[in-house]
JSON list of C-alpha atoms in Angstrom, two decimals:
[
{"chain": "A", "resi": 248, "resn": "UNK", "atom": "CA", "xyz": [41.44, -4.43, 45.14]},
{"chain": "A", "resi": 249, "resn": "UNK", "atom": "CA", "xyz": [38.66, -7.30, 45.37]},
{"chain": "A", "resi": 250, "resn": "UNK", "atom": "CA", "xyz": [35.58, -5.22, 44.66]},
{"chain": "A", "resi": 251, "resn": "UNK", "atom": "CA", "xyz": [37.67, -3.08, 41.68]},
{"chain": "A", "resi": 252, "resn": "UNK", "atom": "CA", "xyz": [38.19, -5.91, 40.21]},
{"chain": "A", "resi": 253, "resn": "UNK", "atom": "CA", "xyz": [34.07, -7.22, 40.72]},
{"chain": "A", "resi": 254, "resn": "UNK", "atom": "CA", "xyz": [33.09, -3.38, 39.68]},
{"chain": "A", "resi": 255, "resn": "UNK", "atom": "CA", "xyz": [35.55, -3.84, 36.46]},
{"chain": "A", "resi": 256, "resn": "UNK", "atom": "CA", "xyz": [33.69, -7.88, 35.65]},
{"chain": "A", "resi": 257, "resn": "UNK", "atom": "CA", "xyz": [30.62, -6.40, 36.13]},
{"chain": "A", "resi": 258, "resn": "UNK", "atom": "CA", "xyz": [31.39, -3.15, 34.26]},
{"chain": "A", "resi": 259, "resn": "UNK", "atom": "CA", "xyz": [32.55, -5.50, 31.00]},
{"chain": "A", "resi": 260, "resn": "UNK", "atom": "CA", "xyz": [29.92, -7.37, 31.29]},
{"chain": "A", "resi": 261, "resn": "UNK", "atom": "CA", "xyz": [27.18, -4.83, 31.01]},
{"chain": "A", "resi": 262, "resn": "UNK", "atom": "CA", "xyz": [28.56, -3.80, 28.11]},
{"chain": "A", "resi": 263, "resn": "UNK", "atom": "CA", "xyz": [28.86, -7.18, 26.11]},
{"chain": "A", "resi": 264, "resn": "UNK", "atom": "CA", "xyz": [25.63, -6.91, 26.67]},
{"chain": "A", "resi": 265, "resn": "UNK", "atom": "CA", "xyz": [24.76, -4.21, 25.73]},
{"chain": "A", "resi": 266, "resn": "UNK", "atom": "CA", "xyz": [26.49, -4.51, 23.06]},
{"chain": "A", "resi": 267, "resn": "UNK", "atom": "CA", "xyz": [24.48, -7.84, 22.34]},
{"chain": "A", "resi": 268, "resn": "UNK", "atom": "CA", "xyz": [21.29, -5.47, 22.31]},
{"chain": "A", "resi": 269, "resn": "UNK", "atom": "CA", "xyz": [22.85, -3.72, 19.98]},
{"chain": "A", "resi": 270, "resn": "UNK", "atom": "CA", "xyz": [23.78, -6.34, 17.59]},
{"chain": "A", "resi": 271, "resn": "UNK", "atom": "CA", "xyz": [20.46, -7.89, 18.31]},
{"chain": "A", "resi": 272, "resn": "UNK", "atom": "CA", "xyz": [18.50, -5.24, 17.11]},
{"chain": "A", "resi": 273, "resn": "UNK", "atom": "CA", "xyz": [20.48, -4.35, 14.00]},
{"chain": "A", "resi": 274, "resn": "UNK", "atom": "CA", "xyz": [19.85, -7.96, 13.38]},
{"chain": "A", "resi": 275, "resn": "UNK", "atom": "CA", "xyz": [16.09, -7.28, 13.68]},
{"chain": "A", "resi": 276, "resn": "UNK", "atom": "CA", "xyz": [16.67, -4.27, 11.56]},
{"chain": "A", "resi": 277, "resn": "UNK", "atom": "CA", "xyz": [17.96, -6.39, 8.66]},
{"chain": "A", "resi": 278, "resn": "UNK", "atom": "CA", "xyz": [15.70, -8.39, 8.01]},
{"chain": "A", "resi": 279, "resn": "UNK", "atom": "CA", "xyz": [13.41, -6.81, 6.33]},
{"chain": "A", "resi": 280, "resn": "UNK", "atom": "CA", "xyz": [9.60, -5.37, 7.03]},
{"chain": "A", "resi": 281, "resn": "UNK", "atom": "CA", "xyz": [7.03, -6.74, 9.23]},
{"chain": "A", "resi": 282, "resn": "UNK", "atom": "CA", "xyz": [4.48, -6.44, 7.27]},
{"chain": "A", "resi": 283, "resn": "UNK", "atom": "CA", "xyz": [1.41, -10.08, 8.99]},
{"chain": "A", "resi": 284, "resn": "UNK", "atom": "CA", "xyz": [-0.59, -10.42, 6.64]},
{"chain": "A", "resi": 285, "resn": "UNK", "atom": "CA", "xyz": [-2.63, -13.51, 8.73]},
{"chain": "A", "resi": 286, "resn": "UNK", "atom": "CA", "xyz": [-5.32, -11.35, 9.89]},
{"chain": "A", "resi": 287, "resn": "UNK", "atom": "CA", "xyz": [-6.01, -10.37, 6.91]},
{"chain": "A", "resi": 288, "resn": "UNK", "atom": "CA", "xyz": [-8.95, -11.85, 4.13]},
{"chain": "A", "resi": 289, "resn": "UNK", "atom": "CA", "xyz": [-7.46, -15.65, 2.47]},
{"chain": "A", "resi": 290, "resn": "UNK", "atom": "CA", "xyz": [-8.13, -14.37, -0.59]},
{"chain": "A", "resi": 291, "resn": "UNK", "atom": "CA", "xyz": [-6.07, -11.53, -0.35]},
{"chain": "A", "resi": 292, "resn": "UNK", "atom": "CA", "xyz": [-3.22, -12.89, 1.07]},
{"chain": "A", "resi": 293, "resn": "UNK", "atom": "CA", "xyz": [-0.10, -12.94, -0.79]},
{"chain": "A", "resi": 294, "resn": "UNK", "atom": "CA", "xyz": [0.75, -17.36, -1.94]},
{"chain": "A", "resi": 295, "resn": "UNK", "atom": "CA", "xyz": [3.69, -18.57, -0.66]},
{"chain": "A", "resi": 296, "resn": "UNK", "atom": "CA", "xyz": [7.29, -17.88, -2.26]},
{"chain": "A", "resi": 297, "resn": "UNK", "atom": "CA", "xyz": [6.75, -14.79, -1.84]},
{"chain": "A", "resi": 298, "resn": "UNK", "atom": "CA", "xyz": [8.64, -12.28, 0.56]},
{"chain": "A", "resi": 299, "resn": "UNK", "atom": "CA", "xyz": [8.08, -8.07, 1.43]},
{"chain": "A", "resi": 300, "resn": "UNK", "atom": "CA", "xyz": [9.79, -6.45, -0.66]},
{"chain": "A", "resi": 301, "resn": "UNK", "atom": "CA", "xyz": [9.04, -2.47, 0.08]},
{"chain": "A", "resi": 302, "resn": "UNK", "atom": "CA", "xyz": [6.13, -0.69, 2.21]},
{"chain": "A", "resi": 303, "resn": "UNK", "atom": "CA", "xyz": [4.85, 1.96, 1.61]},
{"chain": "A", "resi": 304, "resn": "UNK", "atom": "CA", "xyz": [1.48, 4.88, 1.99]},
{"chain": "A", "resi": 305, "resn": "UNK", "atom": "CA", "xyz": [-0.07, 6.25, -0.01]},
{"chain": "A", "resi": 306, "resn": "UNK", "atom": "CA", "xyz": [-1.64, 9.54, 0.23]},
{"chain": "A", "resi": 307, "resn": "UNK", "atom": "CA", "xyz": [-3.68, 11.15, -1.93]},
{"chain": "A", "resi": 308, "resn": "UNK", "atom": "CA", "xyz": [-7.37, 11.32, -4.10]},
{"chain": "A", "resi": 309, "resn": "UNK", "atom": "CA", "xyz": [-10.06, 9.23, -6.13]},
{"chain": "A", "resi": 310, "resn": "UNK", "atom": "CA", "xyz": [-11.63, 10.89, -8.59]},
{"chain": "A", "resi": 311, "resn": "UNK", "atom": "CA", "xyz": [-14.89, 9.70, -9.20]},
{"chain": "A", "resi": 312, "resn": "UNK", "atom": "CA", "xyz": [-17.52, 10.20, -12.54]},
{"chain": "A", "resi": 313, "resn": "UNK", "atom": "CA", "xyz": [-21.06, 10.58, -12.76]},
{"chain": "A", "resi": 314, "resn": "UNK", "atom": "CA", "xyz": [-21.98, 8.43, -15.41]},
{"chain": "A", "resi": 315, "resn": "UNK", "atom": "CA", "xyz": [-24.96, 5.94, -16.90]},
{"chain": "A", "resi": 316, "resn": "UNK", "atom": "CA", "xyz": [-24.77, 2.99, -15.21]},
{"chain": "A", "resi": 317, "resn": "UNK", "atom": "CA", "xyz": [-24.14, -0.44, -17.62]},
{"chain": "A", "resi": 318, "resn": "UNK", "atom": "CA", "xyz": [-27.36, -2.62, -18.50]},
{"chain": "A", "resi": 319, "resn": "UNK", "atom": "CA", "xyz": [-29.33, -0.39, -16.75]},
{"chain": "A", "resi": 320, "resn": "UNK", "atom": "CA", "xyz": [-30.85, 2.57, -19.29]},
{"chain": "A", "resi": 321, "resn": "UNK", "atom": "CA", "xyz": [-32.15, 6.02, -17.25]},
{"chain": "A", "resi": 322, "resn": "UNK", "atom": "CA", "xyz": [-29.56, 5.44, -14.40]},
{"chain": "A", "resi": 323, "resn": "UNK", "atom": "CA", "xyz": [-26.67, 5.77, -13.35]},
{"chain": "A", "resi": 324, "resn": "UNK", "atom": "CA", "xyz": [-23.56, 6.44, -10.60]},
{"chain": "A", "resi": 325, "resn": "UNK", "atom": "CA", "xyz": [-20.77, 6.95, -9.58]},
{"chain": "A", "resi": 326, "resn": "UNK", "atom": "CA", "xyz": [-17.56, 5.06, -11.56]},
{"chain": "A", "resi": 327, "resn": "UNK", "atom": "CA", "xyz": [-14.12, 4.71, -10.95]},
{"chain": "A", "resi": 328, "resn": "UNK", "atom": "CA", "xyz": [-11.81, 6.95, -12.70]},
{"chain": "A", "resi": 329, "resn": "UNK", "atom": "CA", "xyz": [-8.73, 6.87, -11.05]},
{"chain": "A", "resi": 330, "resn": "UNK", "atom": "CA", "xyz": [-6.18, 7.66, -7.95]},
{"chain": "A", "resi": 331, "resn": "UNK", "atom": "CA", "xyz": [-3.65, 9.88, -7.82]},
{"chain": "A", "resi": 332, "resn": "UNK", "atom": "CA", "xyz": [-1.51, 9.84, -4.99]},
{"chain": "A", "resi": 333, "resn": "UNK", "atom": "CA", "xyz": [2.33, 10.32, -3.71]},
{"chain": "A", "resi": 334, "resn": "UNK", "atom": "CA", "xyz": [3.59, 7.03, -2.08]},
{"chain": "A", "resi": 335, "resn": "UNK", "atom": "CA", "xyz": [5.66, 7.65, 1.51]},
{"chain": "A", "resi": 336, "resn": "UNK", "atom": "CA", "xyz": [7.68, 4.81, 2.67]},
{"chain": "A", "resi": 337, "resn": "UNK", "atom": "CA", "xyz": [7.00, 4.48, 6.66]},
{"chain": "A", "resi": 338, "resn": "UNK", "atom": "CA", "xyz": [9.76, 7.33, 7.47]},
{"chain": "A", "resi": 339, "resn": "UNK", "atom": "CA", "xyz": [7.89, 9.79, 5.68]},
{"chain": "A", "resi": 340, "resn": "UNK", "atom": "CA", "xyz": [10.08, 10.45, 3.11]},
{"chain": "A", "resi": 341, "resn": "UNK", "atom": "CA", "xyz": [7.76, 10.23, -0.71]},
{"chain": "A", "resi": 342, "resn": "UNK", "atom": "CA", "xyz": [9.34, 7.34, -3.05]},
{"chain": "A", "resi": 343, "resn": "UNK", "atom": "CA", "xyz": [7.18, 7.65, -4.88]},
{"chain": "A", "resi": 344, "resn": "UNK", "atom": "CA", "xyz": [3.61, 7.37, -6.48]},
{"chain": "A", "resi": 345, "resn": "UNK", "atom": "CA", "xyz": [-0.08, 5.88, -7.48]},
{"chain": "A", "resi": 346, "resn": "UNK", "atom": "CA", "xyz": [-1.95, 7.30, -10.40]},
{"chain": "A", "resi": 347, "resn": "UNK", "atom": "CA", "xyz": [-4.08, 5.84, -13.47]},
{"chain": "A", "resi": 348, "resn": "UNK", "atom": "CA", "xyz": [-5.60, 4.29, -15.45]},
{"chain": "A", "resi": 349, "resn": "UNK", "atom": "CA", "xyz": [-4.07, 2.26, -15.55]},
{"chain": "A", "resi": 350, "resn": "UNK", "atom": "CA", "xyz": [-3.29, 1.71, -12.22]},
{"chain": "A", "resi": 351, "resn": "UNK", "atom": "CA", "xyz": [0.10, 2.42, -12.48]},
{"chain": "A", "resi": 352, "resn": "UNK", "atom": "CA", "xyz": [2.66, 2.60, -9.52]},
{"chain": "A", "resi": 353, "resn": "UNK", "atom": "CA", "xyz": [6.13, 4.60, -10.10]},
{"chain": "A", "resi": 354, "resn": "UNK", "atom": "CA", "xyz": [9.24, 4.72, -8.09]},
{"chain": "A", "resi": 355, "resn": "UNK", "atom": "CA", "xyz": [11.16, 7.58, -7.32]},
{"chain": "A", "resi": 356, "resn": "UNK", "atom": "CA", "xyz": [14.11, 6.03, -9.26]},
{"chain": "A", "resi": 357, "resn": "UNK", "atom": "CA", "xyz": [11.56, 5.86, -12.55]},
{"chain": "A", "resi": 358, "resn": "UNK", "atom": "CA", "xyz": [10.94, 2.60, -11.74]},
{"chain": "A", "resi": 359, "resn": "UNK", "atom": "CA", "xyz": [6.75, 1.59, -13.10]},
{"chain": "A", "resi": 360, "resn": "UNK", "atom": "CA", "xyz": [4.22, -1.36, -12.63]},
{"chain": "A", "resi": 361, "resn": "UNK", "atom": "CA", "xyz": [0.93, -2.11, -13.23]},
{"chain": "A", "resi": 362, "resn": "UNK", "atom": "CA", "xyz": [-1.33, -4.38, -12.37]},
{"chain": "A", "resi": 363, "resn": "UNK", "atom": "CA", "xyz": [-3.95, -7.06, -13.26]},
{"chain": "A", "resi": 364, "resn": "UNK", "atom": "CA", "xyz": [-6.31, -6.96, -9.95]},
{"chain": "A", "resi": 365, "resn": "UNK", "atom": "CA", "xyz": [-6.64, -10.58, -8.85]},
{"chain": "A", "resi": 366, "resn": "UNK", "atom": "CA", "xyz": [-9.64, -9.95, -5.49]},
{"chain": "A", "resi": 367, "resn": "UNK", "atom": "CA", "xyz": [-10.87, -7.25, -3.04]},
{"chain": "A", "resi": 368, "resn": "UNK", "atom": "CA", "xyz": [-12.93, -7.58, -0.10]},
{"chain": "A", "resi": 369, "resn": "UNK", "atom": "CA", "xyz": [-14.57, -5.43, 2.28]},
{"chain": "A", "resi": 370, "resn": "UNK", "atom": "CA", "xyz": [-12.57, -3.06, 4.73]},
{"chain": "A", "resi": 371, "resn": "UNK", "atom": "CA", "xyz": [-15.02, -1.15, 5.89]},
{"chain": "A", "resi": 372, "resn": "UNK", "atom": "CA", "xyz": [-18.33, 0.92, 5.12]},
{"chain": "A", "resi": 373, "resn": "UNK", "atom": "CA", "xyz": [-16.32, 3.69, 4.79]},
{"chain": "A", "resi": 374, "resn": "UNK", "atom": "CA", "xyz": [-13.26, 2.98, 3.03]},
{"chain": "A", "resi": 375, "resn": "UNK", "atom": "CA", "xyz": [-12.01, 1.24, -0.07]},
{"chain": "A", "resi": 376, "resn": "UNK", "atom": "CA", "xyz": [-12.03, -2.39, -0.20]},
{"chain": "A", "resi": 377, "resn": "UNK", "atom": "CA", "xyz": [-8.39, -4.67, 0.54]},
{"chain": "A", "resi": 378, "resn": "UNK", "atom": "CA", "xyz": [-7.25, -5.33, -3.00]},
{"chain": "A", "resi": 379, "resn": "UNK", "atom": "CA", "xyz": [-4.76, -7.96, -4.04]},
{"chain": "A", "resi": 380, "resn": "UNK", "atom": "CA", "xyz": [-3.03, -7.23, -7.78]},
{"chain": "A", "resi": 381, "resn": "UNK", "atom": "CA", "xyz": [-0.31, -9.78, -9.54]},
{"chain": "A", "resi": 382, "resn": "UNK", "atom": "CA", "xyz": [2.34, -7.51, -11.23]},
{"chain": "A", "resi": 383, "resn": "UNK", "atom": "CA", "xyz": [2.61, -6.63, -14.38]},
{"chain": "A", "resi": 384, "resn": "UNK", "atom": "CA", "xyz": [6.52, -7.28, -15.72]},
{"chain": "A", "resi": 385, "resn": "UNK", "atom": "CA", "xyz": [8.30, -3.63, -14.56]},
{"chain": "A", "resi": 386, "resn": "UNK", "atom": "CA", "xyz": [9.24, -1.18, -16.66]},
{"chain": "A", "resi": 387, "resn": "UNK", "atom": "CA", "xyz": [12.58, 0.28, -16.26]},
{"chain": "A", "resi": 388, "resn": "UNK", "atom": "CA", "xyz": [14.67, -1.10, -13.37]},
{"chain": "A", "resi": 389, "resn": "UNK", "atom": "CA", "xyz": [14.08, -0.08, -9.51]},
{"chain": "A", "resi": 390, "resn": "UNK", "atom": "CA", "xyz": [12.90, -0.87, -6.83]},
{"chain": "A", "resi": 391, "resn": "UNK", "atom": "CA", "xyz": [9.88, -2.71, -8.70]},
{"chain": "A", "resi": 392, "resn": "UNK", "atom": "CA", "xyz": [12.06, -4.95, -11.10]},
{"chain": "A", "resi": 393, "resn": "UNK", "atom": "CA", "xyz": [10.39, -7.97, -9.91]},
{"chain": "A", "resi": 394, "resn": "UNK", "atom": "CA", "xyz": [8.28, -7.30, -7.77]},
{"chain": "A", "resi": 395, "resn": "UNK", "atom": "CA", "xyz": [5.42, -9.85, -8.09]},
{"chain": "A", "resi": 396, "resn": "UNK", "atom": "CA", "xyz": [2.10, -8.34, -5.79]},
{"chain": "A", "resi": 397, "resn": "UNK", "atom": "CA", "xyz": [0.91, -5.38, -4.34]},
{"chain": "A", "resi": 398, "resn": "UNK", "atom": "CA", "xyz": [-1.32, -5.90, -1.60]},
{"chain": "A", "resi": 399, "resn": "UNK", "atom": "CA", "xyz": [-3.82, -2.33, -0.89]},
{"chain": "A", "resi": 400, "resn": "UNK", "atom": "CA", "xyz": [-4.19, -2.43, 3.23]},
{"chain": "A", "resi": 401, "resn": "UNK", "atom": "CA", "xyz": [-4.87, -0.19, 5.98]},
{"chain": "A", "resi": 402, "resn": "UNK", "atom": "CA", "xyz": [-7.64, 1.90, 4.46]},
{"chain": "A", "resi": 403, "resn": "UNK", "atom": "CA", "xyz": [-9.13, 5.23, 4.97]},
{"chain": "A", "resi": 404, "resn": "UNK", "atom": "CA", "xyz": [-11.75, 6.70, 2.64]},
{"chain": "A", "resi": 405, "resn": "UNK", "atom": "CA", "xyz": [-11.90, 6.92, -1.03]},
{"chain": "A", "resi": 406, "resn": "UNK", "atom": "CA", "xyz": [-15.53, 5.73, -1.39]},
{"chain": "A", "resi": 407, "resn": "UNK", "atom": "CA", "xyz": [-18.10, 6.91, -4.06]},
{"chain": "A", "resi": 408, "resn": "UNK", "atom": "CA", "xyz": [-19.54, 10.54, -3.11]},
{"chain": "A", "resi": 409, "resn": "UNK", "atom": "CA", "xyz": [-22.27, 9.86, -0.68]},
{"chain": "A", "resi": 410, "resn": "UNK", "atom": "CA", "xyz": [-22.83, 13.66, -0.30]},
{"chain": "A", "resi": 411, "resn": "UNK", "atom": "CA", "xyz": [-23.29, 14.55, -3.39]},
{"chain": "A", "resi": 412, "resn": "UNK", "atom": "CA", "xyz": [-26.45, 12.91, -6.00]},
{"chain": "A", "resi": 413, "resn": "UNK", "atom": "CA", "xyz": [-24.45, 11.49, -9.23]},
{"chain": "A", "resi": 414, "resn": "UNK", "atom": "CA", "xyz": [-28.66, 12.36, -11.09]},
{"chain": "A", "resi": 415, "resn": "UNK", "atom": "CA", "xyz": [-29.07, 12.17, -14.92]},
{"chain": "A", "resi": 416, "resn": "UNK", "atom": "CA", "xyz": [-29.05, 15.87, -14.38]},
{"chain": "A", "resi": 417, "resn": "UNK", "atom": "CA", "xyz": [-25.89, 15.47, -13.29]},
{"chain": "A", "resi": 418, "resn": "UNK", "atom": "CA", "xyz": [-24.08, 12.38, -15.23]},
{"chain": "A", "resi": 419, "resn": "UNK", "atom": "CA", "xyz": [-20.39, 13.90, -16.59]},
{"chain": "A", "resi": 420, "resn": "UNK", "atom": "CA", "xyz": [-19.78, 15.59, -13.07]},
{"chain": "A", "resi": 421, "resn": "UNK", "atom": "CA", "xyz": [-16.89, 14.36, -11.71]},
{"chain": "A", "resi": 422, "resn": "UNK", "atom": "CA", "xyz": [-16.04, 14.43, -7.67]},
{"chain": "A", "resi": 423, "resn": "UNK", "atom": "CA", "xyz": [-12.27, 13.97, -5.99]},
{"chain": "A", "resi": 424, "resn": "UNK", "atom": "CA", "xyz": [-12.14, 12.18, -2.83]},
{"chain": "A", "resi": 425, "resn": "UNK", "atom": "CA", "xyz": [-9.33, 11.23, -0.54]},
{"chain": "A", "resi": 426, "resn": "UNK", "atom": "CA", "xyz": [-8.20, 7.81, 0.49]},
{"chain": "A", "resi": 427, "resn": "UNK", "atom": "CA", "xyz": [-4.63, 6.50, 1.80]},
{"chain": "A", "resi": 428, "resn": "UNK", "atom": "CA", "xyz": [-3.86, 3.03, 2.21]},
{"chain": "A", "resi": 429, "resn": "UNK", "atom": "CA", "xyz": [-0.86, 1.00, 2.40]},
{"chain": "A", "resi": 430, "resn": "UNK", "atom": "CA", "xyz": [0.69, -0.95, -0.48]},
{"chain": "A", "resi": 431, "resn": "UNK", "atom": "CA", "xyz": [2.74, -3.49, 0.46]},
{"chain": "A", "resi": 432, "resn": "UNK", "atom": "CA", "xyz": [5.58, -4.96, -2.68]},
{"chain": "A", "resi": 433, "resn": "UNK", "atom": "CA", "xyz": [6.00, -8.39, -3.16]},
{"chain": "A", "resi": 434, "resn": "UNK", "atom": "CA", "xyz": [8.67, -10.30, -4.74]},
{"chain": "A", "resi": 435, "resn": "UNK", "atom": "CA", "xyz": [9.61, -14.00, -4.71]},
{"chain": "A", "resi": 436, "resn": "UNK", "atom": "CA", "xyz": [11.81, -15.63, -1.97]}
]
């Protein structure tokens, strides 16, 4: 009898421990995204008083056009024209799109916003720079409502084409390059 009572007590204790672990895991899932910006350059860190509202992965294209170099007659350069990307959540579901000009982030719920660039910082020789933008008020009601800042991080590709020369003879030609970046959306806490 003592053995069955001990076995039953252990079974109950195991069940209570398992339930506590499940509740603990649920609590940590509901606390929101765990994006940590401490490893980012200080110039693109979001100020205190804001919290992560949404994390997305942008995958798409950046278009460049061969144009005259500003204030340098006779010289040309690849100039950023605009992005065209889909925004995916961490689970692989498309949640919006990113396009421009002007640079616009649009949620599948129809809410969208533009933003003003505050800072950029190098991310690597073959990738676009890190970026911090201050969001303008959203149009429509939904996921973009109340967004204060957007960070562009975890970059892959997107820089001006190196293999295709931009010369006075190719002025006006466009080139499209692929890129990927995480867009972290912040709201006031």
